[in-house]
Amino acid sequence: MTLRLPVPGGSTRAYEPRAEPLAPAASGPLASRTVFSAAHVVADPYADTTPDGPAAVDWDATLAFRRHLWSHGLGVAEAMDTAQRGMGLDWAGAAELIRRSAAEAKTAGGAIACGVGTDQLTGPATLPEIRAAYEEQLAVVEESGAQAVLMASRALAAAAAGPEDYLELYGHLLRQAAEPVILHWLGPMFDPALEGYWGSADLDAATETFLEVIAAHPDKVDGVKISLLDAGREIALRRRLPEGVRCYTGDDFHYPELIAGDEQGFSHALLGIFDPLGPLAAEAVRTLDTGDTAGFRKLLDPTVALSRHLFAPPTRYYKTGVVLLAWLAGHQEHFTMVGGLHSARSLPHLARAYELADGLGLFPDPARAEARMRALLTVHGVPQ
């Protein structure tokens, strides 16, 4: 049946939903690339909460989604930006998420890496307080048995006087880390509070500090996740990494070309867009495992339009589209988000996300996706 989708300006247009899904099959581990999907959390829609209150999480649905990702051979990047860290999920909720997901990973035999930050701090903090906050979270992740991802800290961005503070603090954390970690450079397009990270708003200068941190402790850095939405900068940086240190692309605009790589190397992946793209992304990487780069690009290149749409400015609200698609795909029974973030994108934006995802065949049951989208449109007063 035809849907009437809203467009900016108050009008609608007809859309004929796809009849059949792409339906890639679940399979075993990926071989040529290490791939993590940064996973969202599923809110508890029955909880009586407010946007500024503690997150109420539906743990059964949240963990079921992680099992879905593991079943396709993907790793899970837990308690990171996609899970609404600092945008609805506080440290208490993130710590519980880490413990539960890490335990589930052991049962499922899935790879997991968990975010370590400083979001338990409230208000301005001193550098010793920031270091202690990182240490507290690092201990939780290490005790869970998961790999640690040292995330960028809003508190550190506010407190650091210059590059030396980053070098000292990260050096301390890396020296005490039990196992090699992933360093995460999240750009201000994802979080405006991270402007000037690594001690400079000049990205060239910031890159030098970032590389200095890695060079001082290459045995403690498994890899780096770059989320700057600048393919050229990522390629230049990965060519300068010490031997054995991986580059995990976090570029949701250019991931096919970065993962495919060139004659001088390639990027692994730790991506929020691989939450809705999980089965298709895994199939593409398995194609790449056989040496078929053209086949990999043929599968993954058409997904970029959806990713660019979901991550359009203000980029930090991409989680709303991610959760919409999870609901439409049947991974959860509602379109509700912690912190009330389901209201963060317009109805035309959500309608376009549905259209692009449906065109890719991402919905295992297209009829269910259509019915749910129709219900959402009707609730918002769009005649069908």
XYZ file of C-alpha atoms in Angstrom, residues 78-312:
235
model
C 29.134 -0.555 24.275
C 28.195 2.498 26.327
C 29.478 4.954 23.759
C 27.955 7.935 21.968
C 25.365 5.800 20.171
C 24.136 4.565 23.568
C 23.416 8.230 24.445
C 26.311 8.720 26.849
C 25.864 12.246 28.131
C 22.593 12.561 26.200
C 20.162 10.622 28.360
C 22.354 7.832 29.767
C 24.307 8.797 32.875
C 27.303 6.978 34.346
C 25.213 4.856 36.709
C 23.169 3.586 33.770
C 26.277 3.159 31.616
C 28.043 1.141 34.329
C 25.101 -1.233 34.568
C 24.964 -1.462 30.774
C 28.671 -2.340 30.654
C 28.344 -5.056 33.276
C 25.258 -6.612 31.720
C 26.547 -6.483 28.148
C 29.983 -7.814 29.066
C 28.378 -10.772 30.848
C 26.148 -11.367 27.819
C 29.178 -11.210 25.519
C 30.839 -14.024 27.474
C 27.735 -16.169 27.077
C 27.335 -15.362 23.382
C 31.038 -15.510 22.559
C 30.907 -11.999 21.098
C 33.548 -9.279 21.018
C 32.885 -6.226 23.153
C 34.632 -2.918 23.808
C 33.214 -0.430 26.314
C 33.445 3.313 26.662
C 35.464 4.878 29.491
C 34.844 8.561 30.164
C 34.296 11.091 32.931
C 30.550 11.678 32.761
C 30.029 11.008 36.492
C 31.481 14.485 37.055
C 29.055 17.373 37.371
C 30.191 20.938 36.911
C 33.777 22.157 36.540
C 36.443 19.654 37.588
C 40.159 19.759 38.300
C 42.632 17.609 36.406
C 43.111 15.248 39.408
C 39.332 14.829 39.636
C 39.155 14.086 35.916
C 41.916 11.510 36.208
C 40.126 9.841 39.131
C 36.875 9.730 37.149
C 38.618 8.040 34.210
C 40.243 5.568 36.610
C 36.910 4.691 38.194
C 35.340 3.919 34.828
C 38.399 2.077 33.530
C 38.234 -0.194 36.569
C 34.583 -1.045 35.863
C 35.321 -1.956 32.248
C 38.416 -3.996 33.091
C 36.612 -5.847 35.885
C 33.850 -6.745 33.392
C 36.408 -8.387 31.091
C 35.714 -6.022 28.187
C 38.200 -4.017 26.161
C 38.354 -0.339 27.125
C 37.724 2.574 24.789
C 39.121 5.791 26.262
C 36.546 8.335 25.134
C 36.989 12.060 24.874
C 36.032 13.943 28.037
C 33.960 17.132 28.139
C 35.470 17.859 31.559
C 39.009 17.530 30.199
C 38.232 19.745 27.209
C 37.055 22.423 29.670
C 39.884 22.046 32.190
C 42.988 21.441 30.062
C 45.265 24.435 29.623
C 47.026 22.969 26.601
C 48.478 19.843 24.968
C 50.676 19.063 27.977
C 47.645 18.303 30.131
C 46.414 15.761 27.583
C 49.841 14.161 27.306
C 50.156 13.829 31.067
C 46.647 12.524 31.748
C 46.452 10.056 28.853
C 49.990 8.886 29.596
C 48.967 8.113 33.157
C 45.878 6.179 32.049
C 47.759 4.174 29.441
C 50.514 3.232 31.855
C 48.009 1.753 34.280
C 45.700 0.081 31.738
C 45.825 -3.694 32.114
C 45.340 -4.363 28.391
C 45.717 -2.294 25.197
C 42.899 0.203 24.769
C 41.235 2.018 21.896
C 41.687 5.796 21.941
C 38.652 7.703 20.708
C 38.862 11.125 19.074
C 35.296 12.398 18.808
C 34.945 15.622 16.864
C 32.828 18.630 17.894
C 30.250 17.822 15.203
C 29.223 14.938 17.473
C 29.619 16.907 20.708
C 30.230 20.682 20.615
C 31.718 20.542 24.131
C 34.744 18.716 22.646
C 35.891 21.678 20.553
C 39.657 22.083 20.847
C 40.332 18.556 22.067
C 44.003 17.540 22.364
C 44.773 21.146 23.250
C 44.034 23.000 20.027
C 41.170 23.942 17.710
C 43.719 23.586 14.885
C 43.235 19.974 13.774
C 46.797 19.723 12.473
C 48.179 20.708 15.874
C 45.697 18.442 17.655
C 46.760 15.539 15.446
C 50.388 15.972 16.480
C 49.451 15.772 20.166
C 47.243 12.729 19.533
C 50.081 10.962 17.708
C 52.514 11.912 20.488
C 50.293 10.172 23.048
C 50.250 7.025 20.912
C 53.961 7.081 20.129
C 54.818 7.225 23.823
C 52.764 4.092 24.617
C 52.302 2.000 21.428
C 52.142 -1.235 23.431
C 49.105 0.056 25.328
C 47.141 1.268 22.269
C 45.295 -1.412 20.322
C 43.940 1.212 17.974
C 42.419 4.627 17.500
C 38.867 5.520 16.569
C 38.683 8.641 14.447
C 35.305 10.422 14.297
C 36.038 13.649 12.432
C 34.020 13.018 9.222
C 37.142 13.877 7.199
C 38.369 10.941 5.101
C 41.564 12.628 3.983
C 42.589 13.467 7.529
C 41.876 9.923 8.695
C 43.934 8.405 5.882
C 46.853 10.731 6.603
C 46.700 9.906 10.306
C 46.469 6.131 9.886
C 49.588 6.171 7.677
C 51.499 7.651 10.616
C 50.375 5.180 13.258
C 53.061 2.966 14.815
C 53.281 -0.611 13.584
C 50.562 -2.720 15.183
C 48.253 0.173 16.102
C 44.981 -0.061 14.189
C 42.816 2.711 12.823
C 39.106 2.174 13.497
C 37.095 4.469 11.307
C 34.303 6.369 13.003
C 33.545 8.295 9.809
C 29.877 7.710 9.071
C 30.191 9.635 5.779
C 33.116 7.827 4.094
C 33.274 4.370 5.685
C 33.157 2.229 2.494
C 36.299 3.769 1.006
C 38.093 3.880 4.359
C 37.387 0.231 5.182
C 38.246 -0.887 1.640
C 41.550 0.989 1.946
C 44.301 1.636 -0.557
C 47.767 0.353 -1.413
C 49.111 1.782 1.867
C 46.553 0.381 4.267
C 42.945 0.374 5.435
C 40.732 1.195 8.392
C 38.930 -1.231 10.628
C 35.560 0.027 11.858
C 33.774 1.217 14.982
C 30.643 2.862 13.658
C 27.252 4.024 14.833
C 25.784 3.484 11.373
C 26.549 -0.231 11.717
C 23.765 -0.376 14.323
C 21.000 -0.234 11.660
C 23.259 -1.665 8.935
C 24.533 -4.626 10.992
C 23.562 -7.615 8.784
C 24.314 -5.782 5.527
C 27.623 -4.443 6.834
C 28.660 -7.934 7.929
C 27.781 -9.378 4.530
C 29.833 -6.650 2.849
C 32.890 -7.362 5.014
C 32.591 -11.092 4.332
C 32.672 -10.223 0.652
C 35.813 -8.199 1.310
C 37.257 -11.198 3.171
C 37.323 -13.044 -0.171
C 39.341 -10.234 -1.783
C 36.330 -8.888 -3.687
C 36.701 -5.160 -3.045
C 34.328 -4.253 -5.879
C 31.645 -6.518 -4.419
C 32.180 -4.959 -0.991
C 31.713 -1.470 -2.413
C 28.675 -2.570 -4.412
C 26.984 -3.653 -1.190
C 28.078 -0.811 1.076
C 28.253 2.263 -1.167
C 24.435 2.514 -1.545
C 24.103 2.791 2.247
C 26.020 6.068 2.430
C 22.983 8.179 1.504
C 21.118 6.806 4.524
C 24.111 7.353 6.805
C 24.646 10.916 5.632
C 20.977 11.586 6.246
C 20.975 10.134 9.767
C 24.193 11.982 10.667
C 23.199 15.306 9.110
